[in-house]
Tab-separated table of C-alpha atoms and ligand atoms in Angstrom:
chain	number	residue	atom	x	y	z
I	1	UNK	CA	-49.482	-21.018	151.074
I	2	UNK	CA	-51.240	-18.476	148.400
I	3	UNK	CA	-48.710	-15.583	147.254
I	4	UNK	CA	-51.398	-13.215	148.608
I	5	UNK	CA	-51.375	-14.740	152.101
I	6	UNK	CA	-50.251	-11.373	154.518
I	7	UNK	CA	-50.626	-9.206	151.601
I	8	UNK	CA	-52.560	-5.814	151.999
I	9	UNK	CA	-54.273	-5.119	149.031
I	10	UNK	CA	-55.993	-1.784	147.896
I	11	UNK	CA	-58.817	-2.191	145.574
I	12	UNK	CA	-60.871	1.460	144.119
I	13	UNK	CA	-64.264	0.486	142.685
I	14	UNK	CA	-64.611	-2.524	144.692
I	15	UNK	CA	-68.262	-2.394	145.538
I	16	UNK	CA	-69.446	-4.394	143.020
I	17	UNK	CA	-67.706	-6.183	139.570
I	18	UNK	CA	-64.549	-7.571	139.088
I	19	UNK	CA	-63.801	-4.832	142.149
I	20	UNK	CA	-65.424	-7.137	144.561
I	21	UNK	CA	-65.139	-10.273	143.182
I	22	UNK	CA	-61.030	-9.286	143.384
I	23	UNK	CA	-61.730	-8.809	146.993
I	24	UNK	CA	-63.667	-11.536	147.608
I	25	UNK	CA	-60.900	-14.088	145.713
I	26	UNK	CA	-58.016	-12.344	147.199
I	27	UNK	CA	-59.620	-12.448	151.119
I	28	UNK	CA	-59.888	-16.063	150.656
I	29	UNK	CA	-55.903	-16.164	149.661
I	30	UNK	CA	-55.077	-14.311	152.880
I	31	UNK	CA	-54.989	-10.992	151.703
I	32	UNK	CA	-55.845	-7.966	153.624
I	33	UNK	CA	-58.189	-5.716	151.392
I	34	UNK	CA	-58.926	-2.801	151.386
I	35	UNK	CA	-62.505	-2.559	149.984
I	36	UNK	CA	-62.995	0.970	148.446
I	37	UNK	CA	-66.256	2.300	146.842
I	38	UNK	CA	-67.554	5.502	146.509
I	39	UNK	CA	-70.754	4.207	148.121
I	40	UNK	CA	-69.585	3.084	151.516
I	41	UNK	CA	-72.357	1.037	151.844
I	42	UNK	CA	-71.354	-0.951	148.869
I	43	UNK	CA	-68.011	-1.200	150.522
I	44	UNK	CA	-69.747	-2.496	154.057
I	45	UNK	CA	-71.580	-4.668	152.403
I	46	UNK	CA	-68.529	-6.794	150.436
I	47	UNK	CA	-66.408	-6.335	153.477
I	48	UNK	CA	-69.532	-8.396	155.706
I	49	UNK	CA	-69.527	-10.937	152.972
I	50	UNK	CA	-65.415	-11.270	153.082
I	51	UNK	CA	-65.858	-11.361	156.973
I	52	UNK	CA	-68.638	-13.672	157.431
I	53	UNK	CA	-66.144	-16.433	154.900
I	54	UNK	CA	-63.183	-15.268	157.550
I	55	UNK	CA	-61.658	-13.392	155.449
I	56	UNK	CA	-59.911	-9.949	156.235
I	57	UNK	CA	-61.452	-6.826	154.820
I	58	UNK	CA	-61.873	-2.916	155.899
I	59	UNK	CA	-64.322	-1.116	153.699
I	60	UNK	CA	-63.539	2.652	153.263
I	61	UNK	CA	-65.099	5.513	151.620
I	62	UNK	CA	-63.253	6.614	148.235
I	63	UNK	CA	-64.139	8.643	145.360
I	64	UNK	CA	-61.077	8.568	142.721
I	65	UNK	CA	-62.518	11.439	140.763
I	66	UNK	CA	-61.822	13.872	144.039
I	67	UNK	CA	-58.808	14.413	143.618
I	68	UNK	CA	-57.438	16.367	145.770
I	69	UNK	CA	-59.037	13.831	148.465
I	70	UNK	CA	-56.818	11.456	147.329
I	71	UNK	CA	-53.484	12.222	149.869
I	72	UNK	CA	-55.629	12.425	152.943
I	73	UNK	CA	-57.113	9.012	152.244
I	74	UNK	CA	-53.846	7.490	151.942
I	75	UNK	CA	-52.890	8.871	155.578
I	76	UNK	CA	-56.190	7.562	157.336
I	77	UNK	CA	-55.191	4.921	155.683
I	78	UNK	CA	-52.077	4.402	156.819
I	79	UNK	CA	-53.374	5.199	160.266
I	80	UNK	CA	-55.794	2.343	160.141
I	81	UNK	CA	-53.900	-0.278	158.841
I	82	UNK	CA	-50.582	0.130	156.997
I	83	UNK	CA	-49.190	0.756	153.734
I	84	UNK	CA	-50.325	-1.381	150.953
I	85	UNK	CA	-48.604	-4.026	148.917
I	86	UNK	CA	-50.974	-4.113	145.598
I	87	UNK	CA	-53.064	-1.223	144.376
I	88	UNK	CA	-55.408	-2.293	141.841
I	89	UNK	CA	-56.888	0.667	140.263
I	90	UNK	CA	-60.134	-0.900	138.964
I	91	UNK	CA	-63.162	2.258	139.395
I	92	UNK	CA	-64.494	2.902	136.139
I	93	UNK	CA	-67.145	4.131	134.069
I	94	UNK	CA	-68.897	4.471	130.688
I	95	UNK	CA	-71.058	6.170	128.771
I	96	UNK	CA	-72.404	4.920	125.441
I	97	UNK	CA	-73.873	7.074	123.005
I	98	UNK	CA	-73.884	9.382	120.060
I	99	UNK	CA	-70.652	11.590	120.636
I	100	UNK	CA	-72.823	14.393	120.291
I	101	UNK	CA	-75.638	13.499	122.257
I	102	UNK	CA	-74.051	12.425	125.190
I	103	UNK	CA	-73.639	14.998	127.739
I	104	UNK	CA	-70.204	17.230	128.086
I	105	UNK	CA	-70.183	16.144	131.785
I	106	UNK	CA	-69.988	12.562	130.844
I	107	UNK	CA	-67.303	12.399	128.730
I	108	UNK	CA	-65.459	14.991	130.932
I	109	UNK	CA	-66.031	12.485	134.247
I	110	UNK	CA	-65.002	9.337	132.291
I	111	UNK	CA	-61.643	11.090	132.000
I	112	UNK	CA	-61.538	12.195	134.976
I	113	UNK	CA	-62.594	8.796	136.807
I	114	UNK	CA	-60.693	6.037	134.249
I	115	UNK	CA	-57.597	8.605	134.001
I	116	UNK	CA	-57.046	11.439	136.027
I	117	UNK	CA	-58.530	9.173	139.494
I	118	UNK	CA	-56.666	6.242	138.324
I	119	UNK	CA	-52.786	8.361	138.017
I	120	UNK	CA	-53.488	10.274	140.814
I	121	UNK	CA	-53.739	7.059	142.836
I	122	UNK	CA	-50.434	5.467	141.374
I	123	UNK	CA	-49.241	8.626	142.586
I	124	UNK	CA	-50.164	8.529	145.934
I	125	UNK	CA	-49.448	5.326	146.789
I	126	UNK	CA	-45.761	4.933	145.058
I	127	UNK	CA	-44.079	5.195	147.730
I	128	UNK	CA	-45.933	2.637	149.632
I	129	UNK	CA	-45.239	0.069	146.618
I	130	UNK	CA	-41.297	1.032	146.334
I	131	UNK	CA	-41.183	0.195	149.995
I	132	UNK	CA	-42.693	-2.849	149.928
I	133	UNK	CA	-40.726	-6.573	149.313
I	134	UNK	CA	-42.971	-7.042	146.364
I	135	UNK	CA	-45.371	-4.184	145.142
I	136	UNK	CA	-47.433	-4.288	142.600
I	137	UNK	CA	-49.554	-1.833	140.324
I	138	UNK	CA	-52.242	-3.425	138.388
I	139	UNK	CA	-54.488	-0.952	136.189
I	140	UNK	CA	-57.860	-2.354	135.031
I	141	UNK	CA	-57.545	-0.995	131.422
I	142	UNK	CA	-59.667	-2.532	128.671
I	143	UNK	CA	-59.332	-4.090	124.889
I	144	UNK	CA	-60.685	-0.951	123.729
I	145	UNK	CA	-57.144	0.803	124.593
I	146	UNK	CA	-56.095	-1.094	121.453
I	147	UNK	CA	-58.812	-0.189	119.107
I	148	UNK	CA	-60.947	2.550	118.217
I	149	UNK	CA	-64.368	2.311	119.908
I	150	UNK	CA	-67.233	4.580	118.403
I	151	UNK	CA	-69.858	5.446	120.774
I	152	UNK	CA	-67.653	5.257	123.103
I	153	UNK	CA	-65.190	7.075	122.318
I	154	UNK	CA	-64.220	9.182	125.490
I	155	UNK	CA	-64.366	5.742	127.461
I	156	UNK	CA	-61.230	4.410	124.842
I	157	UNK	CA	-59.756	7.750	124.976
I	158	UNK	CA	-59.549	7.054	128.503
I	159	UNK	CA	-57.725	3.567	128.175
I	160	UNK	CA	-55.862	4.728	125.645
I	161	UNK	CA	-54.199	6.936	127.874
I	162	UNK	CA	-54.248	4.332	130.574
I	163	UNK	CA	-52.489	1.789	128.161
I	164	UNK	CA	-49.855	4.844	127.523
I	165	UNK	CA	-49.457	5.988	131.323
I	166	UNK	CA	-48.911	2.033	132.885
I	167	UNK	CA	-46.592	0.909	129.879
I	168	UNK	CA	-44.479	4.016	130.746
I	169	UNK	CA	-44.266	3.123	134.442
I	170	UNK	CA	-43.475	-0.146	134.154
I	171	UNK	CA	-40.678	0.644	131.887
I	172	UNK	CA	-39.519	3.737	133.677
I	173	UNK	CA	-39.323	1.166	136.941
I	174	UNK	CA	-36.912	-0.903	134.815
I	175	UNK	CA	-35.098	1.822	133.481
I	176	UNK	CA	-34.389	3.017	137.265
I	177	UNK	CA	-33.267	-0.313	138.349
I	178	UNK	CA	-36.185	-0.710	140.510
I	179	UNK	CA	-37.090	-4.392	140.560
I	180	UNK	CA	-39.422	-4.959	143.704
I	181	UNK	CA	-42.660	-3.406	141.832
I	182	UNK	CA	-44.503	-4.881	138.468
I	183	UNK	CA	-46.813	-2.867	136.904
I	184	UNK	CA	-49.862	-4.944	135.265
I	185	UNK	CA	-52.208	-3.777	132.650
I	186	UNK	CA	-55.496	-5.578	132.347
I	187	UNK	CA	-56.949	-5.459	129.136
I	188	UNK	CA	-60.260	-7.408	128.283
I	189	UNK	CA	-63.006	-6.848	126.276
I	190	UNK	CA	-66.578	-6.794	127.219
I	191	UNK	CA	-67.258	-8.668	130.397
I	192	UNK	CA	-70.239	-9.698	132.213
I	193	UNK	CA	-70.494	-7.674	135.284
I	194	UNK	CA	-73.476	-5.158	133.574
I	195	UNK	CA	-71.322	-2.072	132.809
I	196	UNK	CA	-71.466	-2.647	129.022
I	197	UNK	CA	-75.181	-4.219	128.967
I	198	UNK	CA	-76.506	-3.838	125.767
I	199	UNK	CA	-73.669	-4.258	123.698
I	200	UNK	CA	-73.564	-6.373	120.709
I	201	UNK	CA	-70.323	-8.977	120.897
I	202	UNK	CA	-67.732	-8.081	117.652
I	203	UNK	CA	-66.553	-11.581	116.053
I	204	UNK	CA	-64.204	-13.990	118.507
I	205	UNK	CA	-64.830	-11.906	120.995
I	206	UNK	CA	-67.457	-14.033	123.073
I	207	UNK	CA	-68.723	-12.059	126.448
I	208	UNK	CA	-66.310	-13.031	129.089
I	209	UNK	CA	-67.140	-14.238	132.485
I	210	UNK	CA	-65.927	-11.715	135.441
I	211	UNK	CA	-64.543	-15.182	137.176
I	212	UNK	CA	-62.503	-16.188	134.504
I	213	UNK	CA	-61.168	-12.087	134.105
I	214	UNK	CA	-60.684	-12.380	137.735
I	215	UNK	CA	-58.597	-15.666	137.908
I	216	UNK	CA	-56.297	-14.113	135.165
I	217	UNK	CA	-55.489	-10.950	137.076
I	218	UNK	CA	-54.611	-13.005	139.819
I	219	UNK	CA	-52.496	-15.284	138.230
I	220	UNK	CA	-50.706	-12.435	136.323
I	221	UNK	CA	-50.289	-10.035	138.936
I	222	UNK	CA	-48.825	-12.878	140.918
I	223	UNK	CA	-46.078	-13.210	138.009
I	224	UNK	CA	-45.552	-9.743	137.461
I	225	UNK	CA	-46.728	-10.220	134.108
I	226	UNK	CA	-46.906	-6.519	132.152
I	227	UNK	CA	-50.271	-7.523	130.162
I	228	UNK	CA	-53.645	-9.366	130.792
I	229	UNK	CA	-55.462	-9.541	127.194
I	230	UNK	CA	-58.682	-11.209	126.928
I	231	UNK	CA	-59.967	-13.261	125.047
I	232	UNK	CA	-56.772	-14.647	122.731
I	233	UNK	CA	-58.362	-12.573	119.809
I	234	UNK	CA	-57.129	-9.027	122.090
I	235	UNK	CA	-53.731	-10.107	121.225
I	236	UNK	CA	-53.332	-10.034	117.950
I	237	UNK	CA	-54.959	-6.370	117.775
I	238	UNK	CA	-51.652	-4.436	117.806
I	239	UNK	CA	-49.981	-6.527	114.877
I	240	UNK	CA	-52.856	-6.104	113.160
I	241	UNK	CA	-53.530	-2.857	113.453
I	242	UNK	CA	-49.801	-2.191	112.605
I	243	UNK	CA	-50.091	-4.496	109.719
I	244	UNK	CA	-52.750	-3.233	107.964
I	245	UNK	CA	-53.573	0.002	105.499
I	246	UNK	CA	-55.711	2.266	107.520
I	247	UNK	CA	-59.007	1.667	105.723
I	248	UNK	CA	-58.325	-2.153	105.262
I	249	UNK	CA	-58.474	-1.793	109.209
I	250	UNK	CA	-61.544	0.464	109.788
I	251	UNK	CA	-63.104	-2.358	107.118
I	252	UNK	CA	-62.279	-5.120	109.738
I	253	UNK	CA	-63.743	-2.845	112.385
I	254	UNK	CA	-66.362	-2.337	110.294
I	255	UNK	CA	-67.343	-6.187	109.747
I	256	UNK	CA	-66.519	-7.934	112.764
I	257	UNK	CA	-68.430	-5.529	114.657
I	258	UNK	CA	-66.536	-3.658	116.640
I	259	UNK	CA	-67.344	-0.462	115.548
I	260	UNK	CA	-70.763	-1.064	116.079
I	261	UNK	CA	-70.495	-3.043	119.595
I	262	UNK	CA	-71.390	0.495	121.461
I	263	UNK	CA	-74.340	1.478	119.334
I	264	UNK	CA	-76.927	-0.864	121.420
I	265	UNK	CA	-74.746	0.149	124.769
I	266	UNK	CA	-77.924	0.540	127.972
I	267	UNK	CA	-75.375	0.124	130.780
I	268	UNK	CA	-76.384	-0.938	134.240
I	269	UNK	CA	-78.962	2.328	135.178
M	1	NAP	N1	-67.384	-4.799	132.063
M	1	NAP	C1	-66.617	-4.785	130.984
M	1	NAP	O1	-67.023	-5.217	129.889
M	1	NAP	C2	-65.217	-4.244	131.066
M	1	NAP	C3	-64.329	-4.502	130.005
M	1	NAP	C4	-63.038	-4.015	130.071
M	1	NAP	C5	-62.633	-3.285	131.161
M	1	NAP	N2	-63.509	-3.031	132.180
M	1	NAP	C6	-63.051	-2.234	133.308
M	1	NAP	O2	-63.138	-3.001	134.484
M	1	NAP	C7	-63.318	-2.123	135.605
M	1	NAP	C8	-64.440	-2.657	136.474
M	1	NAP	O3	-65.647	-2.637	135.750
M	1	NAP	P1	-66.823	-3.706	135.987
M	1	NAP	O4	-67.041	-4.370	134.703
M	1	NAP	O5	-66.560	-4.506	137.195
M	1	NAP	O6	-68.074	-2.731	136.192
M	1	NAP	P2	-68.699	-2.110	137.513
M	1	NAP	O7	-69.335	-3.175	138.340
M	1	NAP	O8	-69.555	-0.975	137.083
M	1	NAP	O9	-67.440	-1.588	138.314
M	1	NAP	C9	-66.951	-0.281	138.269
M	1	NAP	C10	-66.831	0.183	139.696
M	1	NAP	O10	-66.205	1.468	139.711
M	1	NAP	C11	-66.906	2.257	140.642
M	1	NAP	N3	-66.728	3.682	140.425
M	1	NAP	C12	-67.222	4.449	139.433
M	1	NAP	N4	-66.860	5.721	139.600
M	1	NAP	C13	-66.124	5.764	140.735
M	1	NAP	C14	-65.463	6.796	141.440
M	1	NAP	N5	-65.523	8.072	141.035
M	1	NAP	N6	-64.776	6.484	142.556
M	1	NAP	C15	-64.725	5.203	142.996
M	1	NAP	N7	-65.341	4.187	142.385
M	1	NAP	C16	-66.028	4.458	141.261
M	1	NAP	C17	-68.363	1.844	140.475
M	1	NAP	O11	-69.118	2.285	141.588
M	1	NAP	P3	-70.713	2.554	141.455
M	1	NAP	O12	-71.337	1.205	141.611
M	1	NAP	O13	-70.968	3.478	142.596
M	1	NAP	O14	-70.955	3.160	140.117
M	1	NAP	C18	-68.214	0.339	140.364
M	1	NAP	O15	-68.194	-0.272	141.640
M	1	NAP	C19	-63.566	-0.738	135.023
M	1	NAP	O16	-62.375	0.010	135.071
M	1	NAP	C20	-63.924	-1.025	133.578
M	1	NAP	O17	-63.631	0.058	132.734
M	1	NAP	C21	-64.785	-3.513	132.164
């Protein structure tokens, strides 16, 4: 029997991406999910899909950058179905540009969506995770919490912080003895789902394929594993970047592309 078989599982962003294809992978373990979008039609229409494979799946309305909407979600959804087992906190959102030339209210909602949606989230649903056998947090973070992205530089800012905030967690939950909840952090670079079309792939860092993302989430979360990093290359980015002089490491940025990846961003609209 699958380790997700009775689980309930609470996915934001799940209307489309990795979001769904998590829901769609994890229905066909035996999960319960909990398809969120902020386009409930989105939501409907992954739930159907999960449904019409026999699958279990209730699609709700959720927008993580409303805050204070947040608590009264959790309760209707309590209501409906129970507390939840996983939260993966996977809504996100970018915008590529010129620092300059993209708007204020950009930058400020890719803060407020990657960050501010994704803690207040972990915050709400805590509980629900300390009370279950096994609970598990698993923040969709990104490569670019490891390096410095330009033209795109709110979007890292934002994973940055998400790197900082689930790191923290997971060691405050060891730190308090608490041993029924892991804490993943997913970090990948550019994947295949359309959110970073345009983008020109750095060195070693071949596009990766939102199945293969998706199978190593699942296989992670399932042993509590603190960090996803994909591909291999994502791994080496903090010794390096430790290792090296400063401008020795912008030149690397420089070279193998990544500080240029973002310049030829279109995204999906
Ligand atoms: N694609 C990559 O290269 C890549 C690499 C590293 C990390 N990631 C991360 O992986 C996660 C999933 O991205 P993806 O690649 O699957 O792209 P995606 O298909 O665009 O998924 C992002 C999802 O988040 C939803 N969303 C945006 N704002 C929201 C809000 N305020 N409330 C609720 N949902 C919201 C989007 O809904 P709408 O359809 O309504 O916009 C969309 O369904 C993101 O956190 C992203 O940062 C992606």
């Amino acid at each position: 029997m699958s380790y997700y078989n009775g689980k309930r599982v609470l996915i934001t962003g799940a209307g489309s991406g990795i979001g769904a294809l998590m829901a769609r992978e994890l229905a066909s373990r035996g999960a319960e999910v909990i398809v969120t979008a902020r386009r409930i039609e989105a939501a409907r229409k992954v739930s159907r899909e999960i449904r019409k494979q026999g699958g279990r799946a209730i699609p709700m309305l959720l927008d993580v950058s409303d805050l204070d909407s947040i608590p009264a979600f959790r309760d209707r959804l309590h209501d409906k179905a129970g507390p939840v087992d996983i939260l993966i906190n996977n809504a996100g959102v970018v915008f590529g540009g010129e620092f300059e030339k993209v708007g204020l209210a950009e930058h400020l909602n890719t803060l407020q969506i990657n960050t501010m949606g994704l803690v207040a989230m972990s915050h709400a649903f805590m509980d629900d995770l300390l009370q279950a056998t096994r609970g598990h947090l698993v923040n969709i973070c990104s490569a670019s919490a490891f390096v410095a992205l330009p033209y795109g530089s709110t979007y890292a800012a934002s994973k940055w912080a998400v790197l900082g905030f689930s790191e923290s967690l997971r060691l405050e939950m060891k730190e308090r003895g608490v041993d029924n909840v892991a804490v993943t952090t997913v970090c990948p670079s550019y994947i295949d789902t359309g959110m970073f079309e345009g983008v020109r792939n750095p060195l070693f860092t071949p596009m990766l394929s939102p199945q293969k993302v998706v199978r190593s989430i699942l296989r992670a979360t399932k042993h509590g594993e603190a960090l996803v990093q994909e591909p291999m290359i994502v791994r080496s980015l903090d010794l390096l970047k430790g290792a090296l002089p400063r401008p020795v490491w912008d030149e690397v940025s420089l070279r193998t592309g990544v500080a240029s990846s973002m310049k030829s961003w279109k995204g999906k609209h």
